[in-house]
Coordinates of C-alpha atoms in Angstrom, one line a residue:
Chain A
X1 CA -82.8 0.2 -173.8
X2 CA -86.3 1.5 -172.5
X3 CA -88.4 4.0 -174.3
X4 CA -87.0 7.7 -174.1
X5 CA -89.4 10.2 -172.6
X6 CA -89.7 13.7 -172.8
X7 CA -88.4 14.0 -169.4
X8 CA -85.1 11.9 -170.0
X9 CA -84.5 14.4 -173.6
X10 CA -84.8 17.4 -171.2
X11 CA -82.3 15.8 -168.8
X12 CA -79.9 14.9 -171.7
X13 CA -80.2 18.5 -173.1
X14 CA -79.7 20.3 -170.0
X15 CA -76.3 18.3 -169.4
X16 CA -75.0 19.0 -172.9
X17 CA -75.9 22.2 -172.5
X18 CA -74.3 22.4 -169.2
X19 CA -71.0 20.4 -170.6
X20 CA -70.6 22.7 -173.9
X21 CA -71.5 25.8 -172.3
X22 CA -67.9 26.9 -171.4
X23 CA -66.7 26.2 -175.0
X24 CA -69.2 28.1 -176.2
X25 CA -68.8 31.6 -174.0
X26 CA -71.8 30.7 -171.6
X27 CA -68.8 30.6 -169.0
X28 CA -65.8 32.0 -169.4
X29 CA -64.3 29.9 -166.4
X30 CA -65.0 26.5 -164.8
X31 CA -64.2 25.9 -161.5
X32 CA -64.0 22.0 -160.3
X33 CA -63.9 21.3 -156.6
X34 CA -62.4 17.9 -155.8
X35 CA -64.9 16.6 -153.1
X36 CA -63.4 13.2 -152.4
X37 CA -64.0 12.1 -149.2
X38 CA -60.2 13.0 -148.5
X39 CA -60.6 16.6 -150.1
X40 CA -63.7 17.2 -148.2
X41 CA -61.7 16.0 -144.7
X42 CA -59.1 18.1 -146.0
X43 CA -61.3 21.5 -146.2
X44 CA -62.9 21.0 -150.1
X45 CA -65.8 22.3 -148.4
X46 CA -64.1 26.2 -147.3
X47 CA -62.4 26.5 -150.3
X48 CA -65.6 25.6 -152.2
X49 CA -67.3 28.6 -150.3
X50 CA -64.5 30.8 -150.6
X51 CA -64.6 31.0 -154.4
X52 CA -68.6 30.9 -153.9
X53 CA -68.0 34.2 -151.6
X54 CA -65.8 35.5 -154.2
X55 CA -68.2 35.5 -157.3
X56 CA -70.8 37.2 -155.2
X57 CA -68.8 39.9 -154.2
X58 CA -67.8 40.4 -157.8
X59 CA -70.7 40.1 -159.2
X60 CA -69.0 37.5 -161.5
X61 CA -71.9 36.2 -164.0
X62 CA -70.0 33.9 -166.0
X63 CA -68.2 31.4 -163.9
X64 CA -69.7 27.9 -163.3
X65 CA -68.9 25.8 -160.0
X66 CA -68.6 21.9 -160.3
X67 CA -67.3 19.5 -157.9
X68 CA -65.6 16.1 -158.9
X69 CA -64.8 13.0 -157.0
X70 CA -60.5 12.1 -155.6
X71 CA -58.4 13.2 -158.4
X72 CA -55.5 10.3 -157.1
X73 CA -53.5 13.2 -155.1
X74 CA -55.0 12.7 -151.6
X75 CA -52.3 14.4 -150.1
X76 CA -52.2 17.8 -152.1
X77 CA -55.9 18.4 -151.2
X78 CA -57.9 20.4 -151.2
X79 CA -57.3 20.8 -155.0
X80 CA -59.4 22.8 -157.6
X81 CA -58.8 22.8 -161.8
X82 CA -59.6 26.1 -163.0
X83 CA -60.4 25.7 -166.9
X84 CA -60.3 29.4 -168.0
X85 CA -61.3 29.8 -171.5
X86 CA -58.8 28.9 -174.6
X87 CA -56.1 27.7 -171.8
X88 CA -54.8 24.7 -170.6
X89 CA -56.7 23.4 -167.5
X90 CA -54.2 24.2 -164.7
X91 CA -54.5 22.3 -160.7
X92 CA -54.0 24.1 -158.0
X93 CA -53.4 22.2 -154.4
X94 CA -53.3 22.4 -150.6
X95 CA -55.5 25.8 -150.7
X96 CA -57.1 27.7 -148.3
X97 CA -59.3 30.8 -148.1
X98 CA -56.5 33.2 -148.6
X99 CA -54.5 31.2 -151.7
X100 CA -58.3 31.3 -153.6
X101 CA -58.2 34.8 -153.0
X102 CA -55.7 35.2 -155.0
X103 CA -56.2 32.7 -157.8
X104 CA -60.1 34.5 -158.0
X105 CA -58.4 37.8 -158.5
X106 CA -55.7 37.0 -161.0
X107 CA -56.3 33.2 -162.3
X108 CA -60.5 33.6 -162.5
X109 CA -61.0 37.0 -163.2
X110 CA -57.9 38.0 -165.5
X111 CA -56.9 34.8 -166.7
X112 CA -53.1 34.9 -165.1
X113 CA -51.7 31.7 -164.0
X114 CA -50.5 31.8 -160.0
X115 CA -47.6 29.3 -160.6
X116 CA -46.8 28.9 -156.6
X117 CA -50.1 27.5 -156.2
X118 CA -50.3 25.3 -159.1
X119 CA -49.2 21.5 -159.6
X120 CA -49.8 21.3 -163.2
X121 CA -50.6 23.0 -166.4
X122 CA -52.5 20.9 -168.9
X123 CA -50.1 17.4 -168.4
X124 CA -47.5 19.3 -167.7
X125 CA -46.3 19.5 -164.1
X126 CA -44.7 22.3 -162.8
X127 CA -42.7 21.2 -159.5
Chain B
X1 CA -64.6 13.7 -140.9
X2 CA -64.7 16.4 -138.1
X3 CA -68.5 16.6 -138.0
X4 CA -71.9 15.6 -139.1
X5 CA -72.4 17.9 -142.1
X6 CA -68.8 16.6 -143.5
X7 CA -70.1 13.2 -143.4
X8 CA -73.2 14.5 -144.9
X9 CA -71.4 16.3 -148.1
X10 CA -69.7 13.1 -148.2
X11 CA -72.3 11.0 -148.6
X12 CA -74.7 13.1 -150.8
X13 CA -71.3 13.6 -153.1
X14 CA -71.0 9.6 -153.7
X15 CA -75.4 9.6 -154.4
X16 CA -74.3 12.2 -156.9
X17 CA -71.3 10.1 -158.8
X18 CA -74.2 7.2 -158.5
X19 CA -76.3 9.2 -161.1
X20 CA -79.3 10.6 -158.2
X21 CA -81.4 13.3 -159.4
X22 CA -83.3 13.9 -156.0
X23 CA -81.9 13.7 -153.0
X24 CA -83.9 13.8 -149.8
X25 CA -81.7 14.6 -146.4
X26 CA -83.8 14.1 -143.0
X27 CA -82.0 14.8 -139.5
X28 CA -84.4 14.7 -136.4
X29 CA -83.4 15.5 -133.2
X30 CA -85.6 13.5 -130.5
X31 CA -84.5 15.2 -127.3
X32 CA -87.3 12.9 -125.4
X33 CA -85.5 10.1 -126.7
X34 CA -81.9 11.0 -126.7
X35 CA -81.5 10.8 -130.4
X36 CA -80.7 12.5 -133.5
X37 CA -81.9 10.2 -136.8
X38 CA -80.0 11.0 -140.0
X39 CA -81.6 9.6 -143.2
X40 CA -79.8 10.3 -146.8
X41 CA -82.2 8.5 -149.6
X42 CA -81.1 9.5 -153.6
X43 CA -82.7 7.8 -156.6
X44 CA -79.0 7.0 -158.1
X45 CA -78.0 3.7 -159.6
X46 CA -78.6 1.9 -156.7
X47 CA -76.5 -1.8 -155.8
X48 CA -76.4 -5.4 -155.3
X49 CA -76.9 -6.6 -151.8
X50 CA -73.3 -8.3 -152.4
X51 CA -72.2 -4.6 -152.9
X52 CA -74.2 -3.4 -149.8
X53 CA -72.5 -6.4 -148.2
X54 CA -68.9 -4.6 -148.8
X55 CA -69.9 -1.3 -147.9
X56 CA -68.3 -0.4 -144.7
X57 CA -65.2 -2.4 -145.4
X58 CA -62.6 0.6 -145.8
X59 CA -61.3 0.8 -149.1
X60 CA -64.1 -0.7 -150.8
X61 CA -65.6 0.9 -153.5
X62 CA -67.4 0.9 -156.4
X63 CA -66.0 3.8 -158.7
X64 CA -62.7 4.3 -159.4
X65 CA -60.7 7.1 -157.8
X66 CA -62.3 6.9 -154.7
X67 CA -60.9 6.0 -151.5
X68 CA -63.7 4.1 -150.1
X69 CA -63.4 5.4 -146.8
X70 CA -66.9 7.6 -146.9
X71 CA -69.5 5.2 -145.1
X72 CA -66.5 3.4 -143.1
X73 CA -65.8 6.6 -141.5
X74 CA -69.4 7.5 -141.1
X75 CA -70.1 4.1 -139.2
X76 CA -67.2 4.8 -136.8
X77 CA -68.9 8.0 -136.1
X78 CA -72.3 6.2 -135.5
X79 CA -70.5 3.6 -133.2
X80 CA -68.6 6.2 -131.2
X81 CA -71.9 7.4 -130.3
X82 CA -73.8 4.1 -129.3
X83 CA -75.4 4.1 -132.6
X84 CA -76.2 2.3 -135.3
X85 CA -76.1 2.5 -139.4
X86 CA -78.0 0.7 -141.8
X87 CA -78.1 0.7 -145.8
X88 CA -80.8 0.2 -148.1
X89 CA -80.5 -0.4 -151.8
X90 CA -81.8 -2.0 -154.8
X91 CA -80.4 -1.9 -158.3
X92 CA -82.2 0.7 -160.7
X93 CA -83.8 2.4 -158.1
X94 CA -81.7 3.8 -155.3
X95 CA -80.1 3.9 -152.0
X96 CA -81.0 5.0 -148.4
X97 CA -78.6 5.5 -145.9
X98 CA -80.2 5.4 -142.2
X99 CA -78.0 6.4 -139.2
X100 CA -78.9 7.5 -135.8
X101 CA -76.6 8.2 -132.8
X102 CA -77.1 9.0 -128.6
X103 CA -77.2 12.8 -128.3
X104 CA -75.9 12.7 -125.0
X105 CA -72.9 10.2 -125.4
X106 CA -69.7 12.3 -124.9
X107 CA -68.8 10.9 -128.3
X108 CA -71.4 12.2 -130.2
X109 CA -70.0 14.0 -133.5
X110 CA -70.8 17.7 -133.4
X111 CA -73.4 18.4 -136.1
X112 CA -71.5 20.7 -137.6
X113 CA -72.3 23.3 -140.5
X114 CA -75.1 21.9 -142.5
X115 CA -76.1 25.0 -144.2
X116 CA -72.6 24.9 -146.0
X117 CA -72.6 21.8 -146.8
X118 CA -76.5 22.0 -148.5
X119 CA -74.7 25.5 -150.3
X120 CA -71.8 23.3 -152.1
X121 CA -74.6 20.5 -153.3
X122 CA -77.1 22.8 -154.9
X123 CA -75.1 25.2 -156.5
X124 CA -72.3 22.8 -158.1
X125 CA -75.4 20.5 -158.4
X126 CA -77.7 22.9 -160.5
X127 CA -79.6 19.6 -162.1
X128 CA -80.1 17.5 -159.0
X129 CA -83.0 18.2 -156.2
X130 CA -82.1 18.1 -152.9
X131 CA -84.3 18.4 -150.1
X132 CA -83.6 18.8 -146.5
X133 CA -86.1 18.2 -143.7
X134 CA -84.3 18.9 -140.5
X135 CA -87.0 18.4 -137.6
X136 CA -86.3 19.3 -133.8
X137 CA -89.1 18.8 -131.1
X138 CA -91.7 19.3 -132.9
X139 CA -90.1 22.3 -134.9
X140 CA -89.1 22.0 -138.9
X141 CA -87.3 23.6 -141.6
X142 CA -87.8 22.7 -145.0
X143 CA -84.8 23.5 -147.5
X144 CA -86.1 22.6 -151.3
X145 CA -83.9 23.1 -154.3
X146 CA -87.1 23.0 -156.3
X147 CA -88.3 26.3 -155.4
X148 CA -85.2 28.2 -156.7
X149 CA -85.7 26.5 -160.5
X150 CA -87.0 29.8 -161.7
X151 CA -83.4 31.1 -161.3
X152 CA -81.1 28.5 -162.2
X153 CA -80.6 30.1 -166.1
X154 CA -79.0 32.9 -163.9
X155 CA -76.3 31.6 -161.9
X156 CA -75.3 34.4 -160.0
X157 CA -78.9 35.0 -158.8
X158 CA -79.2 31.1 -158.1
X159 CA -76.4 31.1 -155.9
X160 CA -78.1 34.4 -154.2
X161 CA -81.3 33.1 -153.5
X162 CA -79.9 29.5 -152.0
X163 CA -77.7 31.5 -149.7
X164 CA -80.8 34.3 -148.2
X165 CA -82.7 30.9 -147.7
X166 CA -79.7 29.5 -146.0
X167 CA -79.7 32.7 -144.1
X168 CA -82.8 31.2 -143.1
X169 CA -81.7 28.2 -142.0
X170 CA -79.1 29.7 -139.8
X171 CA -81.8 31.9 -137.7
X172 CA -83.7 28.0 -137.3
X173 CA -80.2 26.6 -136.0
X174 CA -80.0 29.5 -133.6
X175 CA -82.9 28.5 -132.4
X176 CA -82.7 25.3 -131.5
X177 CA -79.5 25.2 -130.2
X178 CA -80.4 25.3 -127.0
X179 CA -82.1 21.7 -127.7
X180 CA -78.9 20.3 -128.8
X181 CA -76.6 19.8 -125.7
X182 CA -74.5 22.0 -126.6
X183 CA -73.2 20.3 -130.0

């Protein structure tokens, strides 16, 4: 292994700190987009910008906005895993604008599962 | 993919799973020429020419999960519009993806959103620099993740100020649409 630089520390502390942040109260709720190529031909993208469209018009500071690569379920995309904080992280698939809506307002903001939407809490699957 | 910017997402999301922590988009439109250029270079882990060998075999890929369909699809695209596609890499260092395709072949792929698809990389990409260069005629817009750093500590004003200079980038679209055959 090469010498570390001052550079490479700052990039390592910036991704802890990005990685523990949520644990720590920094965000109260992680949102991860599965951007697969089949999520993304599916709509990832909309869904993406619908949650994006729904923390600016609720001003909501602590919610941070990932994206991840195929989570294995092509045909349940799009999919997002909402990690709200001290909860199970709970998959919700084949959204659209309208279903985020509704898993913003309830899931996101108020920490209430939307069940109909969902595939799985924590390894537990619900249908 | 149903247009260029999908393919675009798509491709910038694979240089982000290889590790990049700049990546530079390019798209020029060459009316004179009947071409639009579209060059996607990131600073990720880079690959072996035997890997760059494989690349636009569907179902090839090099991570797991993935469905290995990104580039194959991408190269249809290209093809479909009397193109080509070529890839750069080396180990350590990097890839560049360079595709260019005939404007006015009634195949050609409309471009699609691109300011949507440069708002889902930098604001679930907070770390990474991307940089767009989209150049048409003689006209450019410059989209630069670097000059929102100031804000990224704030979230909520990140995703604020990427979306006004999207806003931006909108108005330049407008523009030029007229340059674009109607895609």
């Amino acid at each position: 292994m090469g010498k570390l630089k001052i550079e490479d520390l700052d990039k390592i502390s910036e991704s802890v700190r990005k990685r523990i942040s949520l644990r720590e109260g920094a965000g109260k709720v992680k949102i991860t987009v599965h951007m697969g190529t089949c999520g993304i031909a599916a709509g990832a993208r909309n869904v993406m910008t619908a949650f994006l469209n729904e923390i600016e018009i609720h001003n909501a500071k602590d919610i941070i906005v990932v994206t991840s690569g195929c989570a294995g379920l092509c045909s349940k995309e799009p999919m997002v895993t909402i990690e709200y904080e001290n909860q199970a992280p709970v998959k919700y698939i084949e959204l659209n604008e309208e279903k985020v809506k509704k898993i913003f307002d309830e899931h996101v903001l108020h920490g209430k599962i939307v069940p109909e939407y969902a595939l799985s809490i924590g390894s537990e699957r619900i249908q | 993919m149903e247009d260029l910017s999908l393919h675009i997402l798509d491709i910038v999301e694979n240089s982000i799973r290889a590790g990049a922590r700049n990546v530079k988009i390019k798209i020029i439109i060459d009316k004179k020429n009947d071409l639009l250029n579209l060059e996607i270079e990131d600073d990720g882990k880079g690959m072996t020419q035997d890997e760059v060998n494989k690349i636009f075999d569907p179902f090839y890929t090099g991570q797991n999960k993935k469905t290995g369909l990104g580039l194959s699809l991408l190269k249809d695209s290209v093809e479909k519009a009397e193109g080509q596609i070529n890839v750069f890499s080396k180990v350590n260092t990097g890839t560049k993806v360079v595709a260019n395709f005939k404007l006015s072949n009634p195949d050609m792929i409309p471009i699609g959103d691109i300011s949507e698809t440069m708002l889902v990389l930098a604001i679930s990409n907070q770390d990474v620099r991307f940089k767009l260069n989209h150049i048409c005629n003689g006209n450019e817009f410059v989209f630069d993740t670097d000059e929102f750093k100031e804000a990224r500590n704030d979230s909520l004003n990140f995703l604020k100020e990427v979306k006004n200079k999207l806003e931006n980038y909108k108005k330049f679209l407008a523009t030029i649409k007229g340059d674009l055959y109607g895609i």
